Amino acid sequence: MSGRIEALWSKRAHRGPMDPRADATLVPNKGMAGSVGRSTRRQVTILSREAWETATTELGAAVDPSMRRANILVSGLDLHDTRGRTLRIGSCRLIIGGELTPCERMEEASPGLQAALTPRWRGGVFAQVEEGGEVRVGDVVQWEPGDLSSRA
């Protein structure tokens, strides 16, 4: 199963706005170049467009996905329960570290959004960059075959 990158965002400052990007460089063991506030565990954050739309439809609210503050918006991939899986985007390999738990900042975007993002990892996932490179909006994203290892 494959999907595609729908959007890319970076953050210049802690609690700062999310800046849309057409492309980005993913740096091994660091994250997205030019985006601040990432830890060694949460180098890159990924959100599913379909999961976001399900949550916001349940709320009856039109909330832009950039409000989730993730780096990468993908379509066509189910991110639920993917800890340890390897996501391939062009030459980049990302190891999914776990669920990106929705925080109280989601309530600032829309009341009830934090709870709506809680089921089935709708809030997205965090990942470590194992192999870096350039990524662009429109790039194909896919799970690496045989990637159900316990790495995380």
PDB file of C-alpha atoms in Angstrom:
ATOM      1  CA  MET A   1       0.000   0.000   0.000  1.00  0.00           C
ATOM      2  CA  SER A   2       1.309   3.442  -0.849  1.00  0.00           C
ATOM      3  CA  GLY A   3       0.238   7.001  -0.288  1.00  0.00           C
ATOM      4  CA  ARG A   4       1.614  10.447  -0.935  1.00  0.00           C
ATOM      5  CA  ILE A   5       2.806  13.557   0.839  1.00  0.00           C
ATOM      6  CA  GLU A   6      -0.018  16.105   0.868  1.00  0.00           C
ATOM      7  CA  ALA A   7       1.760  18.867   2.810  1.00  0.00           C
ATOM      8  CA  LEU A   8       4.986  19.704   4.635  1.00  0.00           C
ATOM      9  CA  TRP A   9       5.401  22.155   7.514  1.00  0.00           C
ATOM     10  CA  SER A  10       8.295  23.392   9.616  1.00  0.00           C
ATOM     11  CA  LYS A  11       8.442  25.500  12.748  1.00  0.00           C
ATOM     12  CA  ARG A  12      10.922  28.386  13.133  1.00  0.00           C
ATOM     13  CA  ALA A  13      10.421  28.936  16.865  1.00  0.00           C
ATOM     14  CA  HIS A  14       8.989  27.143  19.896  1.00  0.00           C
ATOM     15  CA  ARG A  15       5.188  27.637  19.844  1.00  0.00           C
ATOM     16  CA  GLY A  16       5.671  29.539  16.588  1.00  0.00           C
ATOM     17  CA  PRO A  17       3.549  29.217  13.460  1.00  0.00           C
ATOM     18  CA  MET A  18       3.845  26.234  11.160  1.00  0.00           C
ATOM     19  CA  ASP A  19       5.332  27.319   7.843  1.00  0.00           C
ATOM     20  CA  PRO A  20       4.166  25.453   4.722  1.00  0.00           C
ATOM     21  CA  ARG A  21       6.925  24.094   2.504  1.00  0.00           C
ATOM     22  CA  ALA A  22       7.047  22.587  -0.965  1.00  0.00           C
ATOM     23  CA  ASP A  23      10.097  20.512  -0.030  1.00  0.00           C
ATOM     24  CA  ALA A  24      12.318  19.736   2.926  1.00  0.00           C
ATOM     25  CA  THR A  25      15.523  17.972   3.889  1.00  0.00           C
ATOM     26  CA  LEU A  26      15.289  15.157   6.425  1.00  0.00           C
ATOM     27  CA  VAL A  27      18.527  14.759   8.377  1.00  0.00           C
ATOM     28  CA  PRO A  28      19.429  11.378   9.940  1.00  0.00           C
ATOM     29  CA  ASN A  29      19.109  11.342  13.740  1.00  0.00           C
ATOM     30  CA  LYS A  30      17.971  15.006  13.714  1.00  0.00           C
ATOM     31  CA  GLY A  31      14.697  15.548  11.841  1.00  0.00           C
ATOM     32  CA  MET A  32      13.562  18.181   9.370  1.00  0.00           C
ATOM     33  CA  ALA A  33      16.215  20.790   8.625  1.00  0.00           C
ATOM     34  CA  GLY A  34      15.056  24.245   9.697  1.00  0.00           C
ATOM     35  CA  SER A  35      12.369  23.006  12.079  1.00  0.00           C
ATOM     36  CA  VAL A  36      12.945  23.554  15.802  1.00  0.00           C
ATOM     37  CA  GLY A  37      11.696  21.788  18.888  1.00  0.00           C
ATOM     38  CA  ARG A  38      12.266  18.158  17.984  1.00  0.00           C
ATOM     39  CA  SER A  39      13.780  15.624  20.343  1.00  0.00           C
ATOM     40  CA  THR A  40      15.919  12.611  19.490  1.00  0.00           C
ATOM     41  CA  ARG A  41      12.775  10.443  19.776  1.00  0.00           C
ATOM     42  CA  ARG A  42      10.360  12.795  17.999  1.00  0.00           C
ATOM     43  CA  GLN A  43      12.495  13.917  15.074  1.00  0.00           C
ATOM     44  CA  VAL A  44       9.650  14.081  12.548  1.00  0.00           C
ATOM     45  CA  THR A  45       5.889  14.012  13.086  1.00  0.00           C
ATOM     46  CA  ILE A  46       3.430  12.572  10.575  1.00  0.00           C
ATOM     47  CA  LEU A  47      -0.339  13.000  10.297  1.00  0.00           C
ATOM     48  CA  SER A  48      -2.811  11.057   8.138  1.00  0.00           C
ATOM     49  CA  ARG A  49      -5.172  13.248   6.116  1.00  0.00           C
ATOM     50  CA  GLU A  50      -7.926  10.639   6.377  1.00  0.00           C
ATOM     51  CA  ALA A  51      -7.596  10.358  10.170  1.00  0.00           C
ATOM     52  CA  TRP A  52      -7.634  14.159  10.498  1.00  0.00           C
ATOM     53  CA  GLU A  53     -10.740  14.430   8.319  1.00  0.00           C
ATOM     54  CA  THR A  54     -12.505  11.729  10.349  1.00  0.00           C
ATOM     55  CA  ALA A  55     -11.789  13.575  13.599  1.00  0.00           C
ATOM     56  CA  THR A  56     -12.819  17.004  12.321  1.00  0.00           C
ATOM     57  CA  THR A  57     -15.944  15.630  10.622  1.00  0.00           C
ATOM     58  CA  GLU A  58     -17.009  14.027  13.914  1.00  0.00           C
ATOM     59  CA  LEU A  59     -16.541  17.428  15.551  1.00  0.00           C
ATOM     60  CA  GLY A  60     -18.407  19.229  12.813  1.00  0.00           C
ATOM     61  CA  ALA A  61     -15.501  21.664  12.599  1.00  0.00           C
ATOM     62  CA  ALA A  62     -13.396  22.797   9.662  1.00  0.00           C
ATOM     63  CA  VAL A  63      -9.888  22.869  11.149  1.00  0.00           C
ATOM     64  CA  ASP A  64      -6.817  23.185   8.952  1.00  0.00           C
ATOM     65  CA  PRO A  65      -4.481  20.183   9.419  1.00  0.00           C
ATOM     66  CA  SER A  66      -1.541  22.535  10.028  1.00  0.00           C
ATOM     67  CA  MET A  67      -3.116  23.161  13.445  1.00  0.00           C
ATOM     68  CA  ARG A  68      -1.969  19.651  14.449  1.00  0.00           C
ATOM     69  CA  ARG A  69       1.587  21.012  14.189  1.00  0.00           C
ATOM     70  CA  ALA A  70       2.939  17.906  12.433  1.00  0.00           C
ATOM     71  CA  ASN A  71       5.746  18.077   9.866  1.00  0.00           C
ATOM     72  CA  ILE A  72       4.289  15.778   7.214  1.00  0.00           C
ATOM     73  CA  LEU A  73       0.681  15.239   6.102  1.00  0.00           C
ATOM     74  CA  VAL A  74       0.198  11.981   4.177  1.00  0.00           C
ATOM     75  CA  SER A  75      -2.774  10.421   2.425  1.00  0.00           C
ATOM     76  CA  GLY A  76      -3.460   6.789   1.608  1.00  0.00           C
ATOM     77  CA  LEU A  77      -1.714   5.274   4.660  1.00  0.00           C
ATOM     78  CA  ASP A  78      -3.194   4.057   7.930  1.00  0.00           C
ATOM     79  CA  LEU A  79      -0.813   5.103  10.725  1.00  0.00           C
ATOM     80  CA  HIS A  80      -2.672   3.281  13.516  1.00  0.00           C
ATOM     81  CA  ASP A  81      -0.577   0.807  15.512  1.00  0.00           C
ATOM     82  CA  THR A  82       2.544   1.200  13.342  1.00  0.00           C
ATOM     83  CA  ARG A  83       5.240   1.425  16.045  1.00  0.00           C
ATOM     84  CA  GLY A  84       8.448  -0.130  14.720  1.00  0.00           C
ATOM     85  CA  ARG A  85       7.432  -0.011  11.059  1.00  0.00           C
ATOM     86  CA  THR A  86       9.623   1.623   8.434  1.00  0.00           C
ATOM     87  CA  LEU A  87       8.193   4.300   6.163  1.00  0.00           C
ATOM     88  CA  ARG A  88       9.975   4.987   2.886  1.00  0.00           C
ATOM     89  CA  ILE A  89       9.741   8.425   1.251  1.00  0.00           C
ATOM     90  CA  GLY A  90      12.035   8.530  -1.776  1.00  0.00           C
ATOM     91  CA  SER A  91      15.540   7.861  -0.448  1.00  0.00           C
ATOM     92  CA  CYS A  92      14.461   8.544   3.152  1.00  0.00           C
ATOM     93  CA  ARG A  93      13.710   5.855   5.712  1.00  0.00           C
ATOM     94  CA  LEU A  94      11.711   6.780   8.817  1.00  0.00           C
ATOM     95  CA  ILE A  95      11.248   4.425  11.766  1.00  0.00           C
ATOM     96  CA  ILE A  96       7.896   4.971  13.468  1.00  0.00           C
ATOM     97  CA  GLY A  97       8.526   5.448  17.191  1.00  0.00           C
ATOM     98  CA  GLY A  98       4.920   5.580  18.345  1.00  0.00           C
ATOM     99  CA  GLU A  99       1.715   7.524  18.666  1.00  0.00           C
ATOM    100  CA  LEU A 100       1.788  11.314  18.689  1.00  0.00           C
ATOM    101  CA  THR A 101      -0.530  11.863  21.639  1.00  0.00           C
ATOM    102  CA  PRO A 102      -2.859  14.845  21.192  1.00  0.00           C
ATOM    103  CA  CYS A 103      -2.175  17.623  23.707  1.00  0.00           C
ATOM    104  CA  GLU A 104      -4.257  20.418  25.200  1.00  0.00           C
ATOM    105  CA  ARG A 105      -3.135  22.787  22.410  1.00  0.00           C
ATOM    106  CA  MET A 106      -5.634  20.978  20.185  1.00  0.00           C
ATOM    107  CA  GLU A 107      -8.402  22.508  22.321  1.00  0.00           C
ATOM    108  CA  GLU A 108      -7.100  25.949  21.305  1.00  0.00           C
ATOM    109  CA  ALA A 109      -7.665  24.972  17.663  1.00  0.00           C
ATOM    110  CA  SER A 110     -11.194  23.647  18.290  1.00  0.00           C
ATOM    111  CA  PRO A 111     -13.019  22.536  21.456  1.00  0.00           C
ATOM    112  CA  GLY A 112     -13.208  18.731  21.516  1.00  0.00           C
ATOM    113  CA  LEU A 113     -10.384  18.215  19.014  1.00  0.00           C
ATOM    114  CA  GLN A 114      -8.031  16.612  21.551  1.00  0.00           C
ATOM    115  CA  ALA A 115     -10.602  13.892  22.334  1.00  0.00           C
ATOM    116  CA  ALA A 116     -11.517  13.449  18.650  1.00  0.00           C
ATOM    117  CA  LEU A 117      -7.854  12.764  17.793  1.00  0.00           C
ATOM    118  CA  THR A 118      -7.375  10.172  20.541  1.00  0.00           C
ATOM    119  CA  PRO A 119      -8.901   6.989  18.986  1.00  0.00           C
ATOM    120  CA  ARG A 120      -6.821   4.878  16.592  1.00  0.00           C
ATOM    121  CA  TRP A 121      -3.778   7.178  16.647  1.00  0.00           C
ATOM    122  CA  ARG A 122      -5.686   9.878  14.732  1.00  0.00           C
ATOM    123  CA  GLY A 123      -3.267  12.459  16.127  1.00  0.00           C
ATOM    124  CA  GLY A 124      -0.471  10.929  14.065  1.00  0.00           C
ATOM    125  CA  VAL A 125       2.897   9.364  14.795  1.00  0.00           C
ATOM    126  CA  PHE A 126       6.437  10.414  15.565  1.00  0.00           C
ATOM    127  CA  ALA A 127       9.454   8.964  13.801  1.00  0.00           C
ATOM    128  CA  GLN A 128      13.222   8.890  13.738  1.00  0.00           C
ATOM    129  CA  VAL A 129      15.065   9.615  10.496  1.00  0.00           C
ATOM    130  CA  GLU A 130      17.243   6.577   9.765  1.00  0.00           C
ATOM    131  CA  GLU A 131      18.221   7.621   6.227  1.00  0.00           C
ATOM    132  CA  GLY A 132      17.834  11.232   5.165  1.00  0.00           C
ATOM    133  CA  GLY A 133      17.337  13.107   1.936  1.00  0.00           C
ATOM    134  CA  GLU A 134      14.977  15.439   0.140  1.00  0.00           C
ATOM    135  CA  VAL A 135      11.189  15.086   0.335  1.00  0.00           C
ATOM    136  CA  ARG A 136       8.576  17.010  -1.643  1.00  0.00           C
ATOM    137  CA  VAL A 137       4.830  17.477  -1.636  1.00  0.00           C
ATOM    138  CA  GLY A 138       3.478  14.808  -3.985  1.00  0.00           C
ATOM    139  CA  ASP A 139       6.198  12.234  -3.196  1.00  0.00           C
ATOM    140  CA  VAL A 140       5.090   8.620  -2.816  1.00  0.00           C
ATOM    141  CA  VAL A 141       5.203   7.213   0.722  1.00  0.00           C
ATOM    142  CA  GLN A 142       5.046   3.488   1.429  1.00  0.00           C
ATOM    143  CA  TRP A 143       5.704   0.920   4.100  1.00  0.00           C
ATOM    144  CA  GLU A 144       8.898  -1.018   3.613  1.00  0.00           C
ATOM    145  CA  PRO A 145       8.168  -4.716   2.977  1.00  0.00           C
ATOM    146  CA  GLY A 146       8.895  -7.009   5.923  1.00  0.00           C
ATOM    147  CA  ASP A 147       9.262  -4.058   8.285  1.00  0.00           C
ATOM    148  CA  LEU A 148       7.357  -5.395  11.275  1.00  0.00           C
ATOM    149  CA  SER A 149      10.476  -5.460  13.418  1.00  0.00           C
ATOM    150  CA  SER A 150      10.364  -4.428  17.061  1.00  0.00           C
ATOM    151  CA  ARG A 151      12.678  -1.444  16.529  1.00  0.00           C
ATOM    152  CA  ALA A 152      11.354   1.756  18.069  1.00  0.00           C
TER     153      ALA A 152
END
